[in-house]
Coordinates of C-alpha atoms (C1' of nucleotides) in Angstrom, one line a residue:
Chain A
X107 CA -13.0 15.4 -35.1
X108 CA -10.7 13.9 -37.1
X109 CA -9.5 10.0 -36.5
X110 CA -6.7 8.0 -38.7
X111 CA -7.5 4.5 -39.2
X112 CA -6.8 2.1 -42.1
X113 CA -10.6 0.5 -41.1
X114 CA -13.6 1.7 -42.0
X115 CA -15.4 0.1 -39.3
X116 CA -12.8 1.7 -36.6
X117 CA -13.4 4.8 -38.0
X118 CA -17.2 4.8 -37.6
X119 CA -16.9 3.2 -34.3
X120 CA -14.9 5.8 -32.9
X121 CA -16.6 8.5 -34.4
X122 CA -19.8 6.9 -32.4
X123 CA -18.1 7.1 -29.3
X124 CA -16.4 10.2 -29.8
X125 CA -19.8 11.8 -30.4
X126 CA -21.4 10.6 -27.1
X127 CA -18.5 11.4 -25.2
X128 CA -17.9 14.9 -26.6
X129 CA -20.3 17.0 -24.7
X130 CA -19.5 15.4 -21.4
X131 CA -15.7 16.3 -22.1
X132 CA -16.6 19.6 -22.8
X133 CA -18.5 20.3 -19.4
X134 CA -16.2 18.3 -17.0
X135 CA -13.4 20.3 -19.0
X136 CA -15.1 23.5 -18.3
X137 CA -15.4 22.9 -14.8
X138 CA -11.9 22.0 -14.2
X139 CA -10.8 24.9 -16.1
X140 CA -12.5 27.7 -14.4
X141 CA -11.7 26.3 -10.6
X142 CA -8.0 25.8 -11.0
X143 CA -6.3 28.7 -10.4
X144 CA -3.3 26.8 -10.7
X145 CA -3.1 23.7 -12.5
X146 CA -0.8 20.4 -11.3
X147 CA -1.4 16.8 -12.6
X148 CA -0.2 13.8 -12.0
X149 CA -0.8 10.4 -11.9
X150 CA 0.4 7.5 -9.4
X151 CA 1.1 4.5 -9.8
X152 CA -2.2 3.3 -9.2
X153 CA -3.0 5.2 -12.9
X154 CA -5.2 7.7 -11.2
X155 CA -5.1 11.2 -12.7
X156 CA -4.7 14.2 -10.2
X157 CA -5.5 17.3 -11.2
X158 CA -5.5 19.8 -8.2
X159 CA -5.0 23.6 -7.2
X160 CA -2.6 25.3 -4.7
X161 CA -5.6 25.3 -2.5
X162 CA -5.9 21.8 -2.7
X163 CA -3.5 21.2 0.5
X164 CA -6.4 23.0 2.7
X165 CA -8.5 20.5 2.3
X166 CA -6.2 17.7 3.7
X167 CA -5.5 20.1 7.0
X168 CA -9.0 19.8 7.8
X169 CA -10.8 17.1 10.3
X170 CA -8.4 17.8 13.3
X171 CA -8.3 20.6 15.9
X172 CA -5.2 22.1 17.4
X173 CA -2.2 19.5 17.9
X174 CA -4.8 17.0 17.5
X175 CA -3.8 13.6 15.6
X176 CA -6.0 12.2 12.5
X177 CA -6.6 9.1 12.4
X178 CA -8.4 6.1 10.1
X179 CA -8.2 6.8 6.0
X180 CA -5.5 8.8 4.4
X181 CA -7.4 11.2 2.0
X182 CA -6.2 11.9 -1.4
X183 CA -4.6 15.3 -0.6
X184 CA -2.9 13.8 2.1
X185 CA -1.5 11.3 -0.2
X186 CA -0.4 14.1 -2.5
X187 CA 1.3 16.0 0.4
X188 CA 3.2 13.3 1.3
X189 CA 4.1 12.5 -2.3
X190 CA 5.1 15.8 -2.3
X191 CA 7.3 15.8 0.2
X192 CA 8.8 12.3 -0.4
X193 CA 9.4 13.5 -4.5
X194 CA 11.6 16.4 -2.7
X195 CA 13.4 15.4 0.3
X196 CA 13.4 11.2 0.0
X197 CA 12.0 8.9 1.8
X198 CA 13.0 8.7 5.7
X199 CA 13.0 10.9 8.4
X200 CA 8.8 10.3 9.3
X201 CA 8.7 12.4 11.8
X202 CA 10.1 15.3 10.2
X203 CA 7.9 14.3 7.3
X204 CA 4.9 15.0 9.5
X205 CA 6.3 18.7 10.8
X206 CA 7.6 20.0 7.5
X207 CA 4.1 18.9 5.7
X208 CA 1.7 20.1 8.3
X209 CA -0.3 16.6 8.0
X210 CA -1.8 15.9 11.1
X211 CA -0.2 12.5 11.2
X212 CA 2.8 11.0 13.1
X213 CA 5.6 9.8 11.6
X214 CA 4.9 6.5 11.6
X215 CA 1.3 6.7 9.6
X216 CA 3.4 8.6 7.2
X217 CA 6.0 5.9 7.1
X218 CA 3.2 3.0 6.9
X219 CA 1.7 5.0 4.6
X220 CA 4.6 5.2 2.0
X221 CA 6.1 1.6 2.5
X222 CA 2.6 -0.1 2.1
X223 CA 0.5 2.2 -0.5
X224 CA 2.7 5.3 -2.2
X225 CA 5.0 3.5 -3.1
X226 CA 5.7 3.0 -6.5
X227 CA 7.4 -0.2 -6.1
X228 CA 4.0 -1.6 -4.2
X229 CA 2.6 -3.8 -6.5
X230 CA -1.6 -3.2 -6.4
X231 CA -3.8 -6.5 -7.4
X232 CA -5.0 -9.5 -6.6
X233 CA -2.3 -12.4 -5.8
X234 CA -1.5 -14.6 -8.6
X235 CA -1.1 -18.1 -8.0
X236 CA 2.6 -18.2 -8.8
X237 CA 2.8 -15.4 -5.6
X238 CA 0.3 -18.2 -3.8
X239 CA 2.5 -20.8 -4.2
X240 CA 5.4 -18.9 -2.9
X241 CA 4.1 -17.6 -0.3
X242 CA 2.9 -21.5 1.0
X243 CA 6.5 -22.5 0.7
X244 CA 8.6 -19.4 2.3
X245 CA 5.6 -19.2 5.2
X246 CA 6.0 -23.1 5.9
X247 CA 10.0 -22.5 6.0
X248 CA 10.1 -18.7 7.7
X249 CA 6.2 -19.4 9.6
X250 CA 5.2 -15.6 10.7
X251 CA 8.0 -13.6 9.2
X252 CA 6.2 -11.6 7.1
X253 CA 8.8 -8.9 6.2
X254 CA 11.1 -11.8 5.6
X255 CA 8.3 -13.7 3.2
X256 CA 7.6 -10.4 1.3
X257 CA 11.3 -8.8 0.9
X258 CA 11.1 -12.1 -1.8
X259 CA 8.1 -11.9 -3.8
X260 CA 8.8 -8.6 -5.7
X261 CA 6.2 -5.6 -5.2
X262 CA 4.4 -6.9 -2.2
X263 CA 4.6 -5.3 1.1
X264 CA 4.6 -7.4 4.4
X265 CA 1.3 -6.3 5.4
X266 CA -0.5 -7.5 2.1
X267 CA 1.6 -11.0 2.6
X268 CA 0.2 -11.0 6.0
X269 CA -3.2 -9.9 5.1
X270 CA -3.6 -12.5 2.2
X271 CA -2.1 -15.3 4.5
X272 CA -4.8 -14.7 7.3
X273 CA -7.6 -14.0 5.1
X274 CA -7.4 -16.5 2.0
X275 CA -4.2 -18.7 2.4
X276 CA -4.8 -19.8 6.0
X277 CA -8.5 -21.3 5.0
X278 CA -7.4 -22.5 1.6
X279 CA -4.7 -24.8 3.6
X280 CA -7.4 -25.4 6.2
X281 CA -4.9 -23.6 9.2
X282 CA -7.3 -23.0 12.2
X283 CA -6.7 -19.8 13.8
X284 CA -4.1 -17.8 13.7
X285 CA -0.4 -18.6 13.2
X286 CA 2.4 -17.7 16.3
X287 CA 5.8 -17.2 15.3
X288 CA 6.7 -20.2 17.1
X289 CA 3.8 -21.9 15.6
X290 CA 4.8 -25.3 14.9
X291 CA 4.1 -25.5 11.3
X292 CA 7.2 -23.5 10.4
X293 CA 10.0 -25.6 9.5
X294 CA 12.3 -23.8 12.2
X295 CA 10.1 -24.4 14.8
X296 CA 10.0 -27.8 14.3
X297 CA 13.6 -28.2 14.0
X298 CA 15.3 -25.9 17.2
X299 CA 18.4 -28.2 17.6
X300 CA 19.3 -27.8 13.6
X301 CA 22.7 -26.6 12.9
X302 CA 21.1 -23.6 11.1
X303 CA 19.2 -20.6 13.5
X304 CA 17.6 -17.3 12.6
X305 CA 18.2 -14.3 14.9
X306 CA 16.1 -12.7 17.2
X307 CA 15.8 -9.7 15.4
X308 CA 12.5 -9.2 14.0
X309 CA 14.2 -6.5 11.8
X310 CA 16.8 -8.8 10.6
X311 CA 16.3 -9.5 7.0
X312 CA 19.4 -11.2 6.3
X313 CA 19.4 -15.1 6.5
X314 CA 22.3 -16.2 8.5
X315 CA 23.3 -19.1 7.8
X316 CA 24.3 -20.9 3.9
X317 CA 21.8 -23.6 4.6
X318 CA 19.0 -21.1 5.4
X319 CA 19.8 -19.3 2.4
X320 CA 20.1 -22.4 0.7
X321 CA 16.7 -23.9 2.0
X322 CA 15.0 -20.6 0.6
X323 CA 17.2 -20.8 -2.8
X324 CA 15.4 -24.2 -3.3
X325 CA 12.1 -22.5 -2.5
X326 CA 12.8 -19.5 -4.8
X327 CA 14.2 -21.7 -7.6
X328 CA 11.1 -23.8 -7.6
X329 CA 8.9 -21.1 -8.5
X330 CA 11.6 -19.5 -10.5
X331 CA 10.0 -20.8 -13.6
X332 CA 6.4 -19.4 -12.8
X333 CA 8.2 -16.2 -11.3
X334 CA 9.3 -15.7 -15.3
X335 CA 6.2 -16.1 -16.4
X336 CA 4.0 -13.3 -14.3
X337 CA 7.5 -11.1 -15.1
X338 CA 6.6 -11.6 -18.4
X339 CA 3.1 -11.4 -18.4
X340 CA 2.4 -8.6 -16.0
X341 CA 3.1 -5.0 -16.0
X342 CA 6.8 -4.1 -15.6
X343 CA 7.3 -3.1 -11.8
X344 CA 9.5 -0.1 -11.3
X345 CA 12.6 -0.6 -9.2
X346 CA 13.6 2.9 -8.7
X347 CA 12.5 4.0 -5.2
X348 CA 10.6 6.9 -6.0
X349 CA 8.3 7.5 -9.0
X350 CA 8.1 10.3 -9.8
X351 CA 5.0 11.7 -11.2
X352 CA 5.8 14.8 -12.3
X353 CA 8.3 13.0 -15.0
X354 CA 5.2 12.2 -17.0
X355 CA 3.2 15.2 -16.4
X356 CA 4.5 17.1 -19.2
X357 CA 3.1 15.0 -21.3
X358 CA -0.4 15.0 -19.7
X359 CA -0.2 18.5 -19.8
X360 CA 0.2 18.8 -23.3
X361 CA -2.4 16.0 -23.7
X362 CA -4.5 18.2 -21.6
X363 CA -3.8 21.4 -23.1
X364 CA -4.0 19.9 -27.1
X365 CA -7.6 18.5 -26.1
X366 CA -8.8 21.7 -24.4
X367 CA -7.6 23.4 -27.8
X368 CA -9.4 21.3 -29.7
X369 CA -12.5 21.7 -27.7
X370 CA -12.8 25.5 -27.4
X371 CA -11.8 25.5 -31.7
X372 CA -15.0 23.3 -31.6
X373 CA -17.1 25.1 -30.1
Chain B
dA230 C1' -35.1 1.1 1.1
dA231 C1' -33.1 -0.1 5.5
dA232 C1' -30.7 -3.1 8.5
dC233 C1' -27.4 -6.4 9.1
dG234 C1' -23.4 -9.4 8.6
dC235 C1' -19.4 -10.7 6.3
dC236 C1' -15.2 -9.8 4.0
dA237 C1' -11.0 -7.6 2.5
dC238 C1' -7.8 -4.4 3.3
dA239 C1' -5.8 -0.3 5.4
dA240 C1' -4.2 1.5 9.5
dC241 C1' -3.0 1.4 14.4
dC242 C1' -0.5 -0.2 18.5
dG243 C1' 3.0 -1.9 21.3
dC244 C1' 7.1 -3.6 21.2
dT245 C1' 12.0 -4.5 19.5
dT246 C1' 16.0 -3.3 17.1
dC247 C1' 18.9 -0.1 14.8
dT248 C1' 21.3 4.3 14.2
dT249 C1' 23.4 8.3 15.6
dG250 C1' 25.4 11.7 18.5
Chain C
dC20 C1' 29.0 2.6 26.4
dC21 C1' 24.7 5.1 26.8
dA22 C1' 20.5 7.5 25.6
dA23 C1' 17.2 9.2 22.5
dG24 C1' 15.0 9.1 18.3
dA25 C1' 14.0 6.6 14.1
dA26 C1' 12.8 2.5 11.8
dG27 C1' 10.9 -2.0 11.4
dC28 C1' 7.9 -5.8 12.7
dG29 C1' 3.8 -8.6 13.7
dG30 C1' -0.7 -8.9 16.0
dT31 C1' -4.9 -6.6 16.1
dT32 C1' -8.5 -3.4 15.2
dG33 C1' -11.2 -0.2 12.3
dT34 C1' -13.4 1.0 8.1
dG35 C1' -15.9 0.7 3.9
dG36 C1' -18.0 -2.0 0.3
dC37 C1' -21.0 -5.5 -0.9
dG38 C1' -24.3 -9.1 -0.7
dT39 C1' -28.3 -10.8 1.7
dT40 C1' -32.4 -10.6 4.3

DNA sequence: AAACGCCACAACCGCTTCTTG
DNA sequence: CCAAGAAGCGGTTGTGGCGTT
């Protein structure tokens, strides 16, 4: 093995590792070498590396008789299939999603899915206190709108807002129980005869009226400053829609297929 | 080591709203 | 305008991991 370092004491440290780590390559590279028949690999945006055969989709078919639904856990190959499917045709159409893949899921697991986990734009990790802090002040002016709360702190999805707010914000800010949309701590509910209103629509992500949008301007301004700093500080977040994995698995491959050279010359 | 309880998060459910033909 | 399917939303439940006894 041969390393390139202008320190001595890099050099020696890697060759360490490299020498304890060398025989384990070699068998988990055997392994994966004589059971696919037919290499893909990936890796999502949760930096996992997939490696997996045609007659890897099998496996995610499994656990549910004829017609039948699964439920609970999506499994990794169902993940993949979906990811699959999403990479070709786009995301939308769920249902048809479901019947083209063959995942025993309805359209709107597949859907949920997507929005709250595949997505590349999801951003994974614990909530900064920047995110906190925003949170606090859109929930006190929205209350319960989670979809509305989320659509403005970048990479979370309206489940984690809502997840976060009932497990750690609620009992940080000593709320008892569980908020109602008409809960009176929002600042809507507390003011129904202001010139300003918010539509019924629960879908409705628009704000209505320039002094809702203003109100949450103010709110978004004063965390603006933090905002810059996790942008700056954190791990770029993709914006396109879809990731897609199979841009960077080129590269892997060759990675792969350099390091498996160099193993079998070693041997 | 096993049983239990708690916590965090993913996923489901029922409903509303939107879109399309 | 209407109906049916798709999409979106928020409340609730299920699941798995982890710490404690």
């Amino acid at each position: 093995m041969n390393f390139v370092t202008s320190h001595d004491s890099e050099f020696h440290l890697l060759q360490k590792v490299a020498s304890k780590l060398l025989p384990l390559i070699r068998r988990v590279s055997k392994i994966l070498c004589s059971n696919l028949s037919s290499r893909r690999v990936f890796v999502n945006n949760h930096n996992y590396l997939y490696i997996y055969s045609n007659h890897f989709a099998a496996t995610a078919m499994k656990g549910a008789g004829n017609g039948e639904q699964r439920k609970g856990l999506w499994t990794v190959e169902e993940d993949i299939i979906l990811m699959d499917y999403v990479k070709v045709h786009g995301k939308g159409k769920w249902n048809r999603a479901a019947k083209f893949t063959g995942l025993k899921r309805d359209g709107k697991s597949c859907r949920l899915r997507w929005m709250n986990y595949l997505s590349p734009s999801v951003k994974r990790g614990a909530f900064s206190e920047e995110e906190d802090d925003l949170i606090i002040r859109l929930h006190k002016l929205l209350g319960n709108r989670w979809s509305l709360i989320a659509g403005r702190i970048p990479g979370r999805t309206d489940n984690q807002v809502k997840n976060h707010w009932n497990i750690h914000l609620s009992k940080k800010l000593g709320v008892k129980g569980k908020y109602k949309v008409s809960d009176s701590s929002s600042e809507f509910s507390k003011k129904p005869e202001a010139d300003f209103s918010i539509k019924s629509s629960s879908n409705d992500r628009s704000i209505p009226s320039n002094k809702t949008e203003a109100e949450l301007q103010n709110v978004l301004e004063g965390s603006h400053e933090k905002a810059k700093e996790i942008t700056s500080t954190q791990e770029p977040i993709l914006t396109s829609d879809f990731y897609d994995p199979y841009l960077y698995a080129p590269s892997l491959m060759e990675l792969l297929d350099e390091s498996l050279d160099f193993l079998w010359h070693d041997f």
